[in-house]
Tab-separated table of C-alpha atoms in Angstrom:
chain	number	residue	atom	x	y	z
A	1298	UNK	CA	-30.389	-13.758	-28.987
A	1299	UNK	CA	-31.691	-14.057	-25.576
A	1300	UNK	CA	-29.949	-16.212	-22.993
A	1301	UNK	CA	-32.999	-18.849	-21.586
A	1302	UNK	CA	-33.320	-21.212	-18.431
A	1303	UNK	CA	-35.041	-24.679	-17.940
A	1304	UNK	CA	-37.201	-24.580	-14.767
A	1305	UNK	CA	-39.932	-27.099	-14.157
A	1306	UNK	CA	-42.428	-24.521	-15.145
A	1307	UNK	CA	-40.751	-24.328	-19.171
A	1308	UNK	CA	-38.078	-22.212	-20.412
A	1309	UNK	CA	-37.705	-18.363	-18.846
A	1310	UNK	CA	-35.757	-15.772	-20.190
A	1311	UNK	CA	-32.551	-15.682	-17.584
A	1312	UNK	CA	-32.219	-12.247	-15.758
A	1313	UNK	CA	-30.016	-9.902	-17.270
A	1314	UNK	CA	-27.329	-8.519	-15.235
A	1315	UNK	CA	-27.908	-4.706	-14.442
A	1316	UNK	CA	-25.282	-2.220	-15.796
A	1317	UNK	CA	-23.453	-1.378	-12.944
A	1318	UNK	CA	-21.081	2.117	-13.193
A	1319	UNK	CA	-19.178	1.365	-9.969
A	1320	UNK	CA	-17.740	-1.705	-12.091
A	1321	UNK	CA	-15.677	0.179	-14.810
A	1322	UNK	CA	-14.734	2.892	-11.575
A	1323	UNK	CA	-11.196	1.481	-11.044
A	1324	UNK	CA	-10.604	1.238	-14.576
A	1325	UNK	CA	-11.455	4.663	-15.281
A	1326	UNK	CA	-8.996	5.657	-12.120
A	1327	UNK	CA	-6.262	3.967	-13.790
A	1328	UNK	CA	-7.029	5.262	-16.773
A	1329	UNK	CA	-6.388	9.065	-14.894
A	1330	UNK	CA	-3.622	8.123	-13.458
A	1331	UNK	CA	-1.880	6.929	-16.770
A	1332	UNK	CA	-3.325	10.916	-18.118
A	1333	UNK	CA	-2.201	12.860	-15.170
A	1334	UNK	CA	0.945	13.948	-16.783
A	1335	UNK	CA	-0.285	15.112	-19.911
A	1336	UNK	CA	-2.306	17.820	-17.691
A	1337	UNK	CA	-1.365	20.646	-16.793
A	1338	UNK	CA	-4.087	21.816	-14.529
A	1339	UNK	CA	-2.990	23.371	-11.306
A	1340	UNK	CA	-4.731	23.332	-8.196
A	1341	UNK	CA	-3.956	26.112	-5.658
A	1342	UNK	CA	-4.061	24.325	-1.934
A	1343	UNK	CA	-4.216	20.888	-3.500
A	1344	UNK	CA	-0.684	20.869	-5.012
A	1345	UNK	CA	2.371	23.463	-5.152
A	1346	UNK	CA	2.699	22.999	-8.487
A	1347	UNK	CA	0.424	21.870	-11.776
A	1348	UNK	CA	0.137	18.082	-11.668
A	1349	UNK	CA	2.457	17.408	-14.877
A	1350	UNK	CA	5.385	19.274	-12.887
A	1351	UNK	CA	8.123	16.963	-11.747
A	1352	UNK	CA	7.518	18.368	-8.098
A	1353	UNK	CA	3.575	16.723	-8.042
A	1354	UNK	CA	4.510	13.722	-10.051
A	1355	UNK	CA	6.922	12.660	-7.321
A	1356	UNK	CA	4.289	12.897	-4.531
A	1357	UNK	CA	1.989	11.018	-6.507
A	1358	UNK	CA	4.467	8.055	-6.945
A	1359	UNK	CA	4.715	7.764	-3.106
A	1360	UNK	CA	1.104	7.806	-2.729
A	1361	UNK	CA	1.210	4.867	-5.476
A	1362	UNK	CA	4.024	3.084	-3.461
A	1363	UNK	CA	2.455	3.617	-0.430
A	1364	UNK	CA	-0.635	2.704	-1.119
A	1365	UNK	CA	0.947	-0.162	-2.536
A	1366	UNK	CA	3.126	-1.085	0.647
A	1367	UNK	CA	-0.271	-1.055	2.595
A	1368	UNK	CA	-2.519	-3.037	-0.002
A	1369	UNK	CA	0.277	-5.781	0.485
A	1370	UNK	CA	0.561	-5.671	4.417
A	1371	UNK	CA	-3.255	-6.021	4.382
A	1372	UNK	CA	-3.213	-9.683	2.848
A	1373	UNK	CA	-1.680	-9.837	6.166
A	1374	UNK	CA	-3.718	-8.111	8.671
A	1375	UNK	CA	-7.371	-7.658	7.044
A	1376	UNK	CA	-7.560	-10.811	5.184
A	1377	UNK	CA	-5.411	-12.792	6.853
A	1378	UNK	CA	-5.985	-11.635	10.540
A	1379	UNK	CA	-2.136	-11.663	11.312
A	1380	UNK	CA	-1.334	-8.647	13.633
A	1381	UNK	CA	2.484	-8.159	12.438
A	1382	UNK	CA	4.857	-5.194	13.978
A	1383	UNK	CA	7.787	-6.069	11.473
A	1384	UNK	CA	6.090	-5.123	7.868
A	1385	UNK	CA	8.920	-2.454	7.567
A	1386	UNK	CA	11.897	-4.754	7.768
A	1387	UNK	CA	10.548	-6.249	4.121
A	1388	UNK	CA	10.083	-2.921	2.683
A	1389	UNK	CA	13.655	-1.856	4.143
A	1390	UNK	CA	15.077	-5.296	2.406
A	1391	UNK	CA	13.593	-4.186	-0.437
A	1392	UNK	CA	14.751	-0.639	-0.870
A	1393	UNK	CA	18.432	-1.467	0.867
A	1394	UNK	CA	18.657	-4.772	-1.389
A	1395	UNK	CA	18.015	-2.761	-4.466
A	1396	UNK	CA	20.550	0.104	-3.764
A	1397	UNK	CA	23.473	-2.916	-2.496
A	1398	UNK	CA	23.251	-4.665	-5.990
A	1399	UNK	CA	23.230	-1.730	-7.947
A	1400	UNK	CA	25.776	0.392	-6.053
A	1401	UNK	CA	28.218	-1.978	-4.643
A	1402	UNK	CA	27.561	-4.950	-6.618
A	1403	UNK	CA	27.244	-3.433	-9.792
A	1404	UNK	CA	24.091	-5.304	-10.905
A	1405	UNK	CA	21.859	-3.503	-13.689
A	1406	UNK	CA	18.632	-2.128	-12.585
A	1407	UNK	CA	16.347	-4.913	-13.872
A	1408	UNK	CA	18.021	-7.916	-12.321
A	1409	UNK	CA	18.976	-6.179	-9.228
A	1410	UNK	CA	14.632	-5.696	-8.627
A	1411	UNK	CA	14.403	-8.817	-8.961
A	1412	UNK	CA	16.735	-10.376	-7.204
A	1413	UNK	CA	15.673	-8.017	-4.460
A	1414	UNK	CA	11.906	-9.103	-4.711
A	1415	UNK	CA	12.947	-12.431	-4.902
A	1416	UNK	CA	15.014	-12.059	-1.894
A	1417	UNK	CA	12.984	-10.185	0.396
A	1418	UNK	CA	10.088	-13.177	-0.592
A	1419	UNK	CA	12.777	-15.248	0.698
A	1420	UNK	CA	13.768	-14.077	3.937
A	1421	UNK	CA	9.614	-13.083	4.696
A	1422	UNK	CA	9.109	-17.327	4.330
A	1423	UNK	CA	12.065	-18.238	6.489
A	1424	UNK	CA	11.320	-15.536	9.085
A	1425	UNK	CA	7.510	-16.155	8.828
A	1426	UNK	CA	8.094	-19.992	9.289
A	1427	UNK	CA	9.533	-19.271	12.777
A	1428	UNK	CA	7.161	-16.351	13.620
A	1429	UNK	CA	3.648	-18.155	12.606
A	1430	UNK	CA	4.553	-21.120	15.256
A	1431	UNK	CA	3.292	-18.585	17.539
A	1432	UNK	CA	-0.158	-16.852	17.972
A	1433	UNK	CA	-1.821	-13.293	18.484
A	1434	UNK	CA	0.089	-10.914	20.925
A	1435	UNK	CA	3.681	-13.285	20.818
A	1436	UNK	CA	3.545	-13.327	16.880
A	1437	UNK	CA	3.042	-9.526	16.721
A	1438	UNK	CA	6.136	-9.237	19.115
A	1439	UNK	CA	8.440	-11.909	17.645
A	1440	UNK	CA	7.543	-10.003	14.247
A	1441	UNK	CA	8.733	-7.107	15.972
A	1442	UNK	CA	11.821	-8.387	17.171
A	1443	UNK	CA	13.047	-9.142	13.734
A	1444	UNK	CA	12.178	-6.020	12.434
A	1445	UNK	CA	14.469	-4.709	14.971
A	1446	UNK	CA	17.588	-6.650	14.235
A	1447	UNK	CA	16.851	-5.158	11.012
A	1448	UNK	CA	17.141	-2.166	11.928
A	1449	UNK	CA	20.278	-2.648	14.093
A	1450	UNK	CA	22.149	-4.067	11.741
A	1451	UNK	CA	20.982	-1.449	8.642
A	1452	UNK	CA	22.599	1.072	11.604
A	1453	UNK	CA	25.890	-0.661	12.139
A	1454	UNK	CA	26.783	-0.746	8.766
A	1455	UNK	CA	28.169	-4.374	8.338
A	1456	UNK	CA	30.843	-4.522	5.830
A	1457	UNK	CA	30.336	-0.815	4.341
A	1458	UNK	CA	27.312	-1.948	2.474
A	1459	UNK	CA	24.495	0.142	3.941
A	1460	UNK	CA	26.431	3.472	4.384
A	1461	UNK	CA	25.019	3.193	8.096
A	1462	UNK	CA	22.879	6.159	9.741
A	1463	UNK	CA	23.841	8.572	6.654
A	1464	UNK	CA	22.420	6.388	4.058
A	1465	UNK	CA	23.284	4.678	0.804
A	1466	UNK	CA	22.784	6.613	-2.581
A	1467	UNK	CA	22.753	5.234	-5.488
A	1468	UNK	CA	24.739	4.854	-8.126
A	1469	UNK	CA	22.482	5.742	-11.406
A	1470	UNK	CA	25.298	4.161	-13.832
A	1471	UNK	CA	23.339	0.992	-13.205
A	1472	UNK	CA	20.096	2.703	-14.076
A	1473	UNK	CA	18.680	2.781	-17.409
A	1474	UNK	CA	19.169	7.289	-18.267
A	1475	UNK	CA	15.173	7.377	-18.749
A	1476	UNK	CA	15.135	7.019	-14.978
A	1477	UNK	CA	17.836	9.425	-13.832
A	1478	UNK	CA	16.418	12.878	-13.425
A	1479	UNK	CA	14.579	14.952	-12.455
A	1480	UNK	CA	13.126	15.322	-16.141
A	1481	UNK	CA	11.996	11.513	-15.945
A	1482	UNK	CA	10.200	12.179	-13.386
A	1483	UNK	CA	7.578	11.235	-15.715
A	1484	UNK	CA	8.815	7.798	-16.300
A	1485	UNK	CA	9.060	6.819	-12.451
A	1486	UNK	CA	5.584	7.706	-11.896
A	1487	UNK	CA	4.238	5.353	-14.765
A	1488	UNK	CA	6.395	3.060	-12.693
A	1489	UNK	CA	5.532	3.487	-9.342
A	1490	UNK	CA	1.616	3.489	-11.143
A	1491	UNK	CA	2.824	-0.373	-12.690
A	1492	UNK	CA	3.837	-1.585	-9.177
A	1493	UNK	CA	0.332	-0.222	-7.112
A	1494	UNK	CA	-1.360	-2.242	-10.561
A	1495	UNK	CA	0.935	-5.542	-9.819
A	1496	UNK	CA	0.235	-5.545	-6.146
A	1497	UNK	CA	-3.535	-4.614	-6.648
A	1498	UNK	CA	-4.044	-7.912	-9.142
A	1499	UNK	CA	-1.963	-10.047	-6.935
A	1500	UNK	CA	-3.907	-9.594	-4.153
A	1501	UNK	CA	-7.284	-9.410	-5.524
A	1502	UNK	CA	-6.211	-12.457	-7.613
A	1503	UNK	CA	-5.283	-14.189	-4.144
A	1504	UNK	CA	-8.670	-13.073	-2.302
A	1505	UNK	CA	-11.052	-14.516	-5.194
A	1506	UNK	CA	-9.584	-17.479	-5.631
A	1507	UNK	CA	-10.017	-20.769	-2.887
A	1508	UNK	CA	-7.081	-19.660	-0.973
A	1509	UNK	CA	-8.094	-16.495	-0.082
A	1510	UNK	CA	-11.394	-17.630	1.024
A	1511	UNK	CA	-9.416	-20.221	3.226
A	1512	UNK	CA	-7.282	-16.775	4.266
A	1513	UNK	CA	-10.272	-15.489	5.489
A	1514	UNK	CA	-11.403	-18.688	7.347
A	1515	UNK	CA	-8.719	-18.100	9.360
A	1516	UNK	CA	-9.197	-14.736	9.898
A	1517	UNK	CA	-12.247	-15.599	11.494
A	1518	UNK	CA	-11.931	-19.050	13.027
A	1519	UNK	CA	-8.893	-20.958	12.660
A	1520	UNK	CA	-9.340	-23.615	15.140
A	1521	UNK	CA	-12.660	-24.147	12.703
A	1522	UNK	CA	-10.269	-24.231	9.323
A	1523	UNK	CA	-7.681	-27.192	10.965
A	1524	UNK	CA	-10.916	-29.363	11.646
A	1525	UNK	CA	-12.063	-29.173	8.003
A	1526	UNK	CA	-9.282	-31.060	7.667
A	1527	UNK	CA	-6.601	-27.638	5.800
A	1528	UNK	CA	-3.599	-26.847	7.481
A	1529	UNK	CA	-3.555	-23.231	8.508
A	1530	UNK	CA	-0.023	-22.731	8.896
A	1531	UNK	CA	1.118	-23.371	5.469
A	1532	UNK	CA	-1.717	-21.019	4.162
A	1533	UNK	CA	-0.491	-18.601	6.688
A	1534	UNK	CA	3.222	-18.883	5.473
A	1535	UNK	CA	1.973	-18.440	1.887
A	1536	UNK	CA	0.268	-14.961	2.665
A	1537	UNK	CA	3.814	-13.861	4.816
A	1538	UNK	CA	5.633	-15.032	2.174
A	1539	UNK	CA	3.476	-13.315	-0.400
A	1540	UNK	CA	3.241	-9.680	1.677
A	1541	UNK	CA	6.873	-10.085	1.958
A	1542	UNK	CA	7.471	-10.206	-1.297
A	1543	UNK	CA	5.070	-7.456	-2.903
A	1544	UNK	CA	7.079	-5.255	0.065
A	1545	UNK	CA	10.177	-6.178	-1.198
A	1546	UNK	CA	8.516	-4.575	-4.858
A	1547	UNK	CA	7.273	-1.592	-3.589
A	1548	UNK	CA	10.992	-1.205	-1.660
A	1549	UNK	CA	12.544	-0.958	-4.710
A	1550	UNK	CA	9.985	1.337	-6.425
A	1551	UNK	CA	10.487	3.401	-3.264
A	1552	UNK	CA	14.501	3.307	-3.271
A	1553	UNK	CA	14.361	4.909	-6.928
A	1554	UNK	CA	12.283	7.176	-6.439
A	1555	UNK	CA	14.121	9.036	-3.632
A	1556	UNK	CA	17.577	7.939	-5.359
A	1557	UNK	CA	19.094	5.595	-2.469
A	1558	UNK	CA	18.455	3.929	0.872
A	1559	UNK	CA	17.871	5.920	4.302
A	1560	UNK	CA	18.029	3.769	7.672
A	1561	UNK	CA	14.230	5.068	8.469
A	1562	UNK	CA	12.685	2.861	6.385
A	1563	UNK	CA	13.536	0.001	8.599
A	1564	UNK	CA	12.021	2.021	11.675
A	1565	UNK	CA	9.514	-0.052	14.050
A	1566	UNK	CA	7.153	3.347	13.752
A	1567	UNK	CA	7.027	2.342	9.642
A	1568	UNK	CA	4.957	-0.904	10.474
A	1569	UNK	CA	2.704	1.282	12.479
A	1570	UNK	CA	2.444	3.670	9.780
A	1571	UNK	CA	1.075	1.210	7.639
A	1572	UNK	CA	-1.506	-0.152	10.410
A	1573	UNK	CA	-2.844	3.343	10.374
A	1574	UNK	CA	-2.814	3.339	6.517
A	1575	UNK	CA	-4.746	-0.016	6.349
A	1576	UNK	CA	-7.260	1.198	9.058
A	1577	UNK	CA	-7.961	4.652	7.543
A	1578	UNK	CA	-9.161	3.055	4.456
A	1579	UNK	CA	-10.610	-0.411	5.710
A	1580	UNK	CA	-8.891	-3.477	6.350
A	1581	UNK	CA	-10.402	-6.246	4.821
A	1582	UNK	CA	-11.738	-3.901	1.971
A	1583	UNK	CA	-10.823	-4.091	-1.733
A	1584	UNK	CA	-9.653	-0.442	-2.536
A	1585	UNK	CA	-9.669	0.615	1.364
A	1586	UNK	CA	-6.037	-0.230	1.922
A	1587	UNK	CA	-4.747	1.239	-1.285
A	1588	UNK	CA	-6.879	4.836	-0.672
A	1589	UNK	CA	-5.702	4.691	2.953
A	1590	UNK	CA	-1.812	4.671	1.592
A	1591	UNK	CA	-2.379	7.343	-0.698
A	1592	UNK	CA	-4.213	10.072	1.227
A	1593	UNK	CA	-1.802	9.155	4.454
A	1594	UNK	CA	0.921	9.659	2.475
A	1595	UNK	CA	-0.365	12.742	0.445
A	1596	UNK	CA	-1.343	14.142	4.059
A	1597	UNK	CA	1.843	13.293	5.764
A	1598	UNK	CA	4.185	15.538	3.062
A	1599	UNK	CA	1.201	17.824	2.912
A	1600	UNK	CA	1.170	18.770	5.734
A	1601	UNK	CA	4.560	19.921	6.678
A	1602	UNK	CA	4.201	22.554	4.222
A	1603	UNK	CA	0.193	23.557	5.382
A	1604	UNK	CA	2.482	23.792	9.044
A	1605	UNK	CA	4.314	26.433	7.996
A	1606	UNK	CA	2.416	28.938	5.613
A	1607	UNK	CA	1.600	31.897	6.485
A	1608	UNK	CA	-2.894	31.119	6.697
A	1609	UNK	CA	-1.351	29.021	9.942
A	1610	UNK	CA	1.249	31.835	11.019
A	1611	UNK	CA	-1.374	34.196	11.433
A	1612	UNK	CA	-3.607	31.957	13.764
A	1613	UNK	CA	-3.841	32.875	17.251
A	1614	UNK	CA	-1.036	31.085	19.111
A	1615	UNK	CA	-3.244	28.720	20.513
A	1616	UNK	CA	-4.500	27.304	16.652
A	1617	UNK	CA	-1.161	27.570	15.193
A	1618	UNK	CA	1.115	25.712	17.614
A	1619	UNK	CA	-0.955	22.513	17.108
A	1620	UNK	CA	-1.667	23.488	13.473
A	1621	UNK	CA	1.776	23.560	12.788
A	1622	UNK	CA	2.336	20.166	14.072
A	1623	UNK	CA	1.914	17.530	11.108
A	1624	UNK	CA	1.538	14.818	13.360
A	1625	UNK	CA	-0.746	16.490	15.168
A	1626	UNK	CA	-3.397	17.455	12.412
A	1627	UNK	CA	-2.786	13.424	11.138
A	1628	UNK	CA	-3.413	11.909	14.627
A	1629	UNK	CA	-6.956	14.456	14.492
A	1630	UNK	CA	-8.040	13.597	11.212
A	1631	UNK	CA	-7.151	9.749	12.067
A	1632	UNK	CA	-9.249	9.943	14.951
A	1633	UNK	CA	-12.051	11.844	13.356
A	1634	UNK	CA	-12.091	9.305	10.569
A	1635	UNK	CA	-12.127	6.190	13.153
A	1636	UNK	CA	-15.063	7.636	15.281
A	1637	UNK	CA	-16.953	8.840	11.891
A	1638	UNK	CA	-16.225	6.297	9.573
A	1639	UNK	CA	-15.247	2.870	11.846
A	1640	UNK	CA	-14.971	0.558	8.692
A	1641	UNK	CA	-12.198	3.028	6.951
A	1642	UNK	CA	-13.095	4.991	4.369
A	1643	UNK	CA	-14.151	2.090	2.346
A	1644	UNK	CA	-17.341	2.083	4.216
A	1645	UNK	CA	-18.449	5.341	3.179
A	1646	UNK	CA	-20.217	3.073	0.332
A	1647	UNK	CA	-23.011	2.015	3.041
A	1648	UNK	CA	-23.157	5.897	4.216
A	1649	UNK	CA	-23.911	7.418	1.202
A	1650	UNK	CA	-27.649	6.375	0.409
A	1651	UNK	CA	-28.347	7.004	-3.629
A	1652	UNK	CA	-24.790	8.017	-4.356
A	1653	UNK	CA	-23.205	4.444	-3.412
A	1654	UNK	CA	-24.040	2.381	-6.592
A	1655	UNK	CA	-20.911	4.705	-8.035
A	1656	UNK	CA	-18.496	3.043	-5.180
A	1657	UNK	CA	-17.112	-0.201	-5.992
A	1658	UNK	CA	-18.653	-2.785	-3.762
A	1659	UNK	CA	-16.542	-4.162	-0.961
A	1660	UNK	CA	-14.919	-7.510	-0.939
């Protein structure tokens, strides 16, 4: 049957919508992601070991959390147009909340994520309520601030509860066994793969629905979004509160993957981390932030092992002193993509002539 329109002319046959590949693309990726550990291909350079080993499957789940952590903070900055410097103390609430309810409160896995979530959501709305009265370069320093006394107080170890500068571990009693080891390796990957799905739908759910578009008013004038008669602080609040929360989430993943807390997650540098993240794939973009986590975060652990094999060793001094550098090679290649690719990698879909109707379009 063939769908038909009324125009004053008589009824037309309505346009068909094209087949479009690029629109079953992130299904498909999810679809290899669920796979990768029934493969056992290995890929020399790529990956020490064959993806299915326990060794790859971690690094993959802190791509996926990663990515995660950024696609959150860029409700924030590329959709929201809020410039924070204190990201990091959400993610540190919710790795260090998830490890305190387990290990010293005793709280089984399940509730202790979600009272973590739930908190960290918490704290991101009363924080954000004081921090949004402000504007551009104050807001990004008042975010800061709190993000600090984070920090400070993570270090201090108040009441024994953080375990201070050496860290909390946790206890796995409180942790269902298909979790604990490294033979589940497995199972925390299809987890950490389950958060970077839950963040992705919240926020794309957020971004295509009125609010999002009233998100992105703001973004670009919000002097023009009070006179239409909306109230941007409150919609500001809500995508704080929101990041907040989805940071608290990918905290948690995070804190079970590695098996505890460690005070550098609360570091000011980890908000800057993410800035880079969001940047390298294109804020504003609907995959950008998510690819930007992942290959930072691939690149970053990467790289410390490319620093010190032996195709670097055997460099003339003046290649393998910087070569050996990770943060070297990551500030090049950030710099390279910047200059090359100014909207992120997201806008390599404009660059690519014929090959870009296989890239999702960009939202």
């Amino acid at each position: 049957m063939t769908d038909t329109a009324v125009t004053p002319g008589g009824t037309v046959p309505k346009p068909r919508r094209k087949w479009h590949p690029a629109r079953f693309g992130p299904l498909v990726f999810l679809v290899v992601l669920i796979a990768l550990p029934y493969w056992s291909i290995s890929i020399p350079g790529v990956f020490d070991t064959a993806i299915n080993k326990p060794g790859t499957l971690q690094l993959l789940a802190l791509c996926l959390v990663f990515g995660a952590l950024a696609t959150g903070y860029d409700l924030l900055f590329g959709r929201t147009g809020l410039l924070s410097f204190g990201h990091a103390l959400y993610f540190a609430a919710g790795v260090y909340g998830t490890d305190v309810l387990i290990t010293k409160a005793g709280f089984p896995l399940w509730q202790a994520v979600l009272l973590a979530v739930v908190g960290t959501a918490a704290i991101a709305a009363a924080l954000g309520a004081i921090a949004l009265r402000t504007n551009g370069i104050a807001f990004a320093m008042v975010t800061l601030a709190f993000a600090q006394v984070g920090a400070i107080t993570i270090g201090r170890d108040p009441g024994g509860q953080t375990g201070g500068e050496e860290g909390l571990p946790m206890d796995t009693s409180g942790v269902p066994d298909a979790l604990v080891g490294v033979t589940n390796t497995v199972n925390l990957y299809w987890l950490a793969v389950g958060v970077a799905v839950v963040t992705v739908l919240v926020v794309h759910a957020i971004a295509d629905a009125p609010a999002g578009r009233v998100l992105a008013a703001i973004r670009d004038d919000e002097r023009r979004v009070g006179v239409l008669g909306l109230d941007p602080y409150r919609y500001k609040l809500f995508a704080f509160t929101v990041a907040g929360g989805l940071a608290g989430l990918a905290g948690a993943m995070y804190a079970l993957l590695i098996g505890g807390a460690t005070p550098h997650v609360a570091a000011s540098d980890q908000t800057l981390t993410l800035l880079v993240m969001v940047v390298l794939g294109g804020p504003g973009t609907r995959w950008g932030p998510l690819i930007g986590g992942m290959l930072f975060t691939y690149l970053d652990y990467r790289l410390v092992a490319f620093g010190r094999s032996d195709a670097v060793d055997n460099l003339p001094g003046v290649l393998s002193g910087p070569l050996s550098q990770p943060l070297f090679v990551l500030g090049t290649v950030f710099i390279l993509a910047v200059y090359f690719f100014p909207g992120g990698l997201a806008g390599l879909r404009t660059r690519l002539g014929p090959l870009a109707r296989w890239i999702p379009d960009r939202r």
